[in-house]
Amino acid sequence: MAYATRTDIEEIWGEQILIDLLTPDVDAEVAVSNALTQASGEMDVYLSARYQLPLAGKPAALIMPAVNIAVYNLAISHTSLTTTIEDRYKQTLKMLERISEGKAGLGIDEPSVSSDPSASSGGAAFSANARVFSRKKLP
């Protein structure tokens, strides 16, 4: 499932971007569809660290990253890479890394850490004895 569409690319980058990136002998629909599918697959690598895939719905926060990665993929495959395209791609990867590390979210139901010991599926649990020392009590 692609997180963005050709229309999203044209709205974010302008209609001229695809004309500039693709040569006349390339089927634009196929090239754009492939680039968007590749972009979504690359994003899933990062998202799978925190989210159950496929994601329910299409979070709006993923449209811009998908577009930026797709434009980058089109640019490198047709030797039209610019610094702007490369910079946006690098910024997108940094954002995806923050999402995978839990430092940013998608605005949907975020995975949470439970403090309930019975909720652990890994079997790890911690316990401690009563406190021995305090400011008012020495043994």
Short mmCIF file of C-alpha atoms in Angstrom, two decimals:
data_model
loop_
_atom_site.label_atom_id
_atom_site.label_comp_id
_atom_site.label_asym_id
_atom_site.label_seq_id
_atom_site.Cartn_x
_atom_site.Cartn_y
_atom_site.Cartn_z
CA MET A 1 0.00 0.00 0.00
CA ALA A 2 1.47 3.34 -1.05
CA TYR A 3 1.30 6.14 1.49
CA ALA A 4 0.96 8.83 -1.20
CA THR A 5 -0.32 9.35 -4.74
CA ARG A 6 0.79 11.14 -7.88
CA THR A 7 -1.58 13.95 -6.94
CA ASP A 8 0.24 14.32 -3.61
CA ILE A 9 3.55 14.67 -5.47
CA GLU A 10 2.11 17.35 -7.72
CA GLU A 11 0.54 19.23 -4.80
CA ILE A 12 3.75 19.23 -2.73
CA TRP A 13 6.42 19.67 -5.42
CA GLY A 14 4.32 21.27 -8.18
CA GLU A 15 3.09 19.80 -11.43
CA GLN A 16 6.34 20.58 -13.25
CA ILE A 17 8.44 18.24 -11.10
CA LEU A 18 7.40 15.06 -12.87
CA ILE A 19 7.92 16.66 -16.27
CA ASP A 20 11.41 17.70 -15.18
CA LEU A 21 12.30 14.30 -13.71
CA LEU A 22 10.93 11.94 -16.33
CA THR A 23 12.06 11.66 -19.91
CA PRO A 24 9.38 11.51 -22.64
CA ASP A 25 10.14 7.84 -23.38
CA VAL A 26 9.21 6.79 -19.82
CA ASP A 27 5.66 5.79 -18.91
CA ALA A 28 5.01 8.37 -16.18
CA GLU A 29 2.20 6.44 -14.50
CA VAL A 30 4.30 3.29 -14.14
CA ALA A 31 7.41 5.19 -13.00
CA VAL A 32 5.50 7.21 -10.39
CA SER A 33 3.60 4.16 -9.16
CA ASN A 34 6.85 2.19 -8.79
CA ALA A 35 8.57 5.08 -7.01
CA LEU A 36 5.69 5.46 -4.55
CA THR A 37 5.62 1.72 -3.86
CA GLN A 38 9.38 1.69 -3.26
CA ALA A 39 9.09 4.73 -0.99
CA SER A 40 6.38 3.07 1.08
CA GLY A 41 8.46 -0.09 1.37
CA GLU A 42 11.47 1.93 2.55
CA MET A 43 9.29 3.69 5.10
CA ASP A 44 7.89 0.39 6.37
CA VAL A 45 11.42 -0.66 7.37
CA TYR A 46 11.47 2.22 9.87
CA LEU A 47 7.81 2.02 10.87
CA SER A 48 7.93 -1.69 11.60
CA ALA A 49 10.15 -0.98 14.62
CA ARG A 50 7.15 0.54 16.45
CA TYR A 51 3.95 -0.21 14.57
CA GLN A 52 2.04 -3.26 13.46
CA LEU A 53 2.03 -3.19 9.65
CA PRO A 54 0.09 -2.60 7.52
CA LEU A 55 -1.08 0.56 9.26
CA ALA A 56 -4.81 1.05 9.58
CA GLY A 57 -5.80 3.87 7.26
CA LYS A 58 -3.29 6.25 5.76
CA PRO A 59 -1.84 8.60 8.41
CA ALA A 60 -1.48 12.13 7.01
CA ALA A 61 1.97 12.36 8.59
CA LEU A 62 3.26 9.80 6.08
CA ILE A 63 2.26 11.60 2.89
CA MET A 64 5.15 14.09 2.84
CA PRO A 65 7.85 11.50 3.62
CA ALA A 66 6.47 9.15 0.95
CA VAL A 67 6.46 11.95 -1.61
CA ASN A 68 10.00 13.05 -0.77
CA ILE A 69 11.37 9.52 -1.01
CA ALA A 70 9.48 8.85 -4.26
CA VAL A 71 10.80 12.06 -5.84
CA TYR A 72 14.32 11.11 -4.73
CA ASN A 73 13.91 7.64 -6.26
CA LEU A 74 12.70 9.16 -9.53
CA ALA A 75 15.54 11.67 -9.57
CA ILE A 76 18.33 9.15 -9.02
CA SER A 77 16.93 6.74 -11.58
CA HIS A 78 16.77 9.49 -14.23
CA THR A 79 19.95 11.39 -13.26
CA SER A 80 18.06 14.52 -12.24
CA LEU A 81 19.14 14.70 -8.61
CA THR A 82 19.33 18.20 -7.13
CA THR A 83 20.55 19.29 -3.72
CA THR A 84 16.99 20.22 -2.73
CA ILE A 85 15.72 16.74 -3.54
CA GLU A 86 18.65 15.13 -1.72
CA ASP A 87 18.27 17.40 1.33
CA ARG A 88 14.56 16.63 1.64
CA TYR A 89 15.33 12.93 1.34
CA LYS A 90 17.94 13.10 4.12
CA GLN A 91 15.55 15.08 6.36
CA THR A 92 12.86 12.49 5.72
CA LEU A 93 15.18 9.66 6.75
CA LYS A 94 16.07 11.51 9.96
CA MET A 95 12.39 11.93 10.75
CA LEU A 96 11.72 8.24 10.08
CA GLU A 97 14.61 7.34 12.41
CA ARG A 98 13.06 9.49 15.16
CA ILE A 99 9.74 7.74 14.64
CA SER A 100 11.36 4.30 14.84
CA GLU A 101 13.17 5.32 18.06
CA GLY A 102 9.95 6.57 19.63
CA LYS A 103 11.05 10.21 19.67
CA ALA A 104 8.28 11.21 17.26
CA GLY A 105 4.89 9.77 16.39
CA LEU A 106 2.39 9.56 13.59
CA GLY A 107 -0.56 11.11 15.38
CA ILE A 108 -2.36 7.79 15.59
CA ASP A 109 -2.67 5.36 18.49
CA GLU A 110 0.92 5.18 19.62
CA PRO A 111 2.37 2.03 21.15
CA SER A 112 2.87 2.50 24.86
CA VAL A 113 4.94 0.91 27.58
CA SER A 114 2.95 -0.64 30.40
CA SER A 115 4.11 -0.67 34.01
CA ASP A 116 1.78 -3.56 34.84
CA PRO A 117 4.01 -6.65 35.41
CA SER A 118 1.27 -9.00 34.24
CA ALA A 119 1.15 -7.18 30.87
CA SER A 120 4.67 -8.19 29.88
CA SER A 121 4.76 -10.69 27.06
CA GLY A 122 8.51 -11.21 27.40
CA GLY A 123 8.34 -12.67 30.89
CA ALA A 124 10.62 -10.10 32.51
CA ALA A 125 9.54 -8.81 35.91
CA PHE A 126 11.29 -6.83 38.64
CA SER A 127 10.77 -6.78 42.38
CA ALA A 128 12.68 -5.45 45.40
CA ASN A 129 12.87 -6.06 49.13
CA ALA A 130 11.68 -3.48 51.64
CA ARG A 131 13.92 -0.46 52.09
CA VAL A 132 16.70 -1.08 54.63
CA PHE A 133 18.25 2.37 55.00
CA SER A 134 16.60 5.76 55.18
CA ARG A 135 17.44 9.18 56.64
CA LYS A 136 15.69 8.34 59.89
CA LYS A 137 16.46 4.64 60.13
CA LEU A 138 19.77 2.83 60.27
CA PRO A 139 19.95 -0.89 61.02
#
